Amino acid sequence: QVQLVQSGAEVKKPGASVKVSCKASGYTFTSYGISWVRQAPGQGLEWMGWISAYNGNTNYAQKLQGRVTMTTDTSTSTAYMELRSLRSDDTAVYYCARIHPLSPPDYWGQGTLVTVSS
Amino acid sequence: QSALTQPRSVSGSPGQSVTISCTGTSSDVGGYNYVSWYQQHPGKAPKLMIYDVSKRPSGVPDRFSGSKSGNTASLTISGLQAEDEADYYCCSYAGSYTRLYVFGTGTKVTVL
């Protein structure tokens, strides 16, 4: 069965960086992409971007460009999302989800809480 | 880059039907037949309920149905059950490099 397992919760200071991992299993990793979606406390879902596990192509939401980098390691079927120059409004649960460009995110990870606080 | 507009909340009694709207623009909802809906219970990851406007993934009850007219998509839950109480989000393909998908603002469904 398809599973996405994310790394554990993080607490970071403003200005720091965070890197969240997402290990996939149960399907051919390079046949899909991985999208990243975040949800601030009590708020809705926000699209962050996605990466093709086939060729590493990425596209990112405009508001995050310059601060976010998505990568994959096909040898371990793991995707990574790094967010830099953290601010308090980056506090959120970050989800990874499997995606195919013309199909919406279907299988989701359990989420990783990132707290940004001084 | 605005989110799609959904009502903040809807409610219904067990067995009744509720419909949630999702309004976008011709650049997202109206431009593609790639609208999906997610159910999210508190503290849990979203679950895909509808994709491509009206298709249901395997295992999703046929009480859940989707439709679209112009720039507005809708999710209908028929025969409302207690376990349907959750937050629901629409999502549309938007096709641009910096905005491949866009989510709705979310709707809280309450079973009375």
XYZ file of C-alpha atoms in Angstrom:
230
model
C 0.000 0.000 0.000
C 1.118 3.532 -0.730
C 2.650 5.242 2.297
C 4.360 8.558 2.854
C 6.144 8.907 6.195
C 7.411 12.314 7.249
C 10.082 13.381 9.706
C 9.260 14.606 13.185
C 8.269 17.969 14.592
C 10.755 20.839 14.556
C 11.175 24.027 16.580
C 13.224 26.736 14.919
C 14.195 30.332 15.645
C 13.329 33.147 13.242
C 15.874 33.359 10.451
C 16.817 29.683 10.655
C 16.145 26.943 8.095
C 14.220 23.691 8.318
C 14.371 20.562 6.178
C 11.472 18.121 6.249
C 11.742 14.633 4.770
C 9.073 12.414 3.232
C 9.835 8.727 2.616
C 7.630 7.017 0.057
C 6.839 3.324 -0.280
C 4.350 1.061 -2.020
C 4.702 2.509 -5.533
C 7.302 3.352 -8.161
C 8.738 6.579 -6.782
C 9.945 7.968 -10.108
C 6.541 7.572 -11.772
C 5.054 10.393 -9.713
C 5.922 13.710 -8.152
C 5.764 14.919 -4.601
C 3.834 18.041 -3.688
C 4.111 20.039 -0.490
C 1.146 21.701 1.206
C 1.148 23.573 4.492
C -1.548 24.468 6.997
C -1.081 27.200 9.573
C -2.851 26.669 12.925
C -6.616 26.951 12.448
C -6.187 27.903 8.799
C -6.721 26.319 5.399
C -4.464 24.406 3.052
C -1.802 26.294 1.105
C -0.113 24.943 -2.036
C 3.681 25.269 -1.795
C 4.861 23.538 -4.951
C 5.940 20.186 -6.312
C 8.886 18.236 -7.632
C 8.980 15.559 -10.290
C 10.692 12.466 -8.916
C 11.323 11.447 -12.527
C 13.546 14.345 -13.562
C 13.790 16.671 -10.549
C 11.896 19.514 -12.191
C 10.281 21.820 -9.676
C 7.832 24.631 -9.479
C 7.120 26.686 -6.424
C 4.356 29.005 -5.261
C 5.258 32.585 -6.045
C 5.204 33.729 -2.416
C 7.831 31.136 -1.443
C 10.203 31.497 -4.374
C 13.715 32.204 -3.180
C 13.116 30.643 0.241
C 12.044 27.081 -0.599
C 13.900 24.191 -2.224
C 12.411 20.776 -2.977
C 14.646 17.823 -3.754
C 14.414 14.054 -4.068
C 16.745 11.112 -3.451
C 15.600 8.363 -5.782
C 17.961 5.835 -4.174
C 15.909 6.014 -0.962
C 12.548 7.152 -2.408
C 12.684 10.200 -0.193
C 11.645 13.777 -0.893
C 12.838 16.820 0.995
C 11.497 20.324 1.470
C 13.822 23.011 2.823
C 12.473 26.395 3.880
C 14.940 29.165 4.732
C 14.770 32.513 6.513
C 11.939 31.254 8.688
C 9.395 33.714 10.071
C 6.707 33.279 12.687
C 4.051 33.015 9.982
C 5.809 29.918 8.627
C 4.561 28.070 11.718
C 2.396 25.322 10.251
C 1.901 21.633 9.657
C 3.735 20.724 6.470
C 2.365 17.837 4.395
C 3.886 15.946 1.509
C 1.554 14.243 -0.951
C 1.985 12.115 -4.050
C 1.022 13.885 -7.250
C 0.888 13.462 -10.976
C 0.749 16.816 -12.816
C -2.814 16.462 -14.082
C -4.018 14.538 -11.059
C -4.390 16.134 -7.637
C -2.450 15.054 -4.558
C -3.847 11.641 -3.636
C -1.834 9.956 -0.866
C -0.630 12.215 1.951
C 1.983 12.005 4.661
C 1.003 12.371 8.302
C 2.257 15.962 8.485
C 5.189 17.630 10.223
C 4.642 20.503 12.653
C 7.208 23.257 12.242
C 7.115 25.901 14.962
C 9.017 29.145 14.483
C 9.520 30.969 17.745
C 12.176 33.014 19.451
C -3.054 34.505 -6.056
C -6.304 34.147 -4.118
C -7.710 30.984 -2.677
C -10.964 29.599 -4.053
C -14.023 30.806 -2.142
C -16.048 28.394 -0.025
C -18.737 29.019 2.600
C -17.318 29.009 6.087
C -19.778 26.411 7.361
C -22.764 24.285 6.416
C -24.844 21.982 8.558
C -27.481 19.300 8.257
C -29.241 16.583 10.188
C -28.396 12.908 9.731
C -29.873 11.602 6.507
C -30.170 15.027 4.913
C -28.090 16.375 2.034
C -25.682 19.298 2.119
C -23.935 21.052 -0.741
C -20.689 23.008 -0.551
C -19.810 25.512 -3.242
C -16.348 26.438 -4.462
C -15.998 29.584 -6.566
C -12.939 30.423 -8.585
C -12.181 32.076 -11.894
C -11.735 31.145 -15.534
C -8.023 30.658 -14.742
C -8.695 27.763 -12.387
C -12.115 26.181 -11.721
C -13.683 27.447 -14.933
C -10.704 26.670 -17.118
C -10.154 23.000 -16.377
C -12.103 19.891 -15.412
C -9.589 19.209 -12.664
C -11.444 20.068 -9.473
C -10.932 17.847 -6.452
C -12.332 17.738 -2.928
C -10.665 16.763 0.343
C -12.080 15.779 3.719
C -10.030 16.602 6.787
C -10.822 15.477 10.312
C -9.160 17.346 13.206
C -5.491 16.525 13.544
C -5.493 14.330 10.456
C -4.144 14.637 6.934
C -6.572 15.523 4.144
C -8.247 12.626 2.334
C -9.101 12.783 -1.374
C -12.861 12.357 -1.850
C -13.487 13.580 -5.410
C -11.182 14.243 -8.362
C -11.667 15.419 -11.954
C -14.874 17.225 -10.833
C -16.976 14.122 -10.221
C -14.862 10.962 -9.962
C -14.582 9.059 -6.702
C -11.429 7.222 -5.643
C -11.865 3.610 -4.670
C -13.386 3.294 -1.206
C -15.167 6.658 -1.119
C -18.909 6.190 -0.541
C -21.218 7.145 -3.395
C -22.949 9.538 -0.968
C -20.264 11.984 -2.059
C -20.724 13.546 -5.479
C -19.208 16.467 -7.352
C -20.233 18.785 -10.153
C -19.208 22.021 -11.838
C -20.876 24.869 -13.672
C -18.790 27.701 -15.031
C -16.418 29.005 -12.367
C -18.197 27.220 -9.495
C -17.779 23.628 -8.393
C -19.917 21.848 -5.826
C -19.648 18.900 -3.476
C -22.859 17.232 -2.322
C -23.033 14.843 0.600
C -26.252 12.835 0.534
C -27.551 10.811 3.456
C -25.404 12.758 5.903
C -23.757 10.647 8.600
C -22.069 11.595 11.865
C -18.644 10.645 10.526
C -19.034 13.179 7.709
C -18.520 15.990 10.199
C -15.181 17.457 9.116
C -13.559 20.271 7.163
C -13.817 20.079 3.384
C -11.497 21.763 0.905
C -11.845 22.127 -2.825
C -8.762 22.225 -5.007
C -8.366 23.209 -8.636
C -5.644 22.866 -11.204
C -4.521 26.369 -12.183
C -1.851 25.490 -14.692
C 0.732 28.182 -14.091
C 4.365 27.684 -13.183
C 3.952 29.401 -9.821
C 0.430 28.198 -9.121
C -0.081 24.647 -10.354
C -2.907 23.994 -7.898
C -4.976 26.251 -5.655
C -7.049 25.287 -2.620
C -10.332 26.615 -1.363
C -10.791 28.437 1.927
C -12.403 25.401 3.543
C -15.884 24.586 4.835
C -16.788 23.111 8.202
C -19.596 20.551 7.872
C -21.544 20.047 11.075
C -23.935 17.132 11.558
C -26.678 18.350 13.882
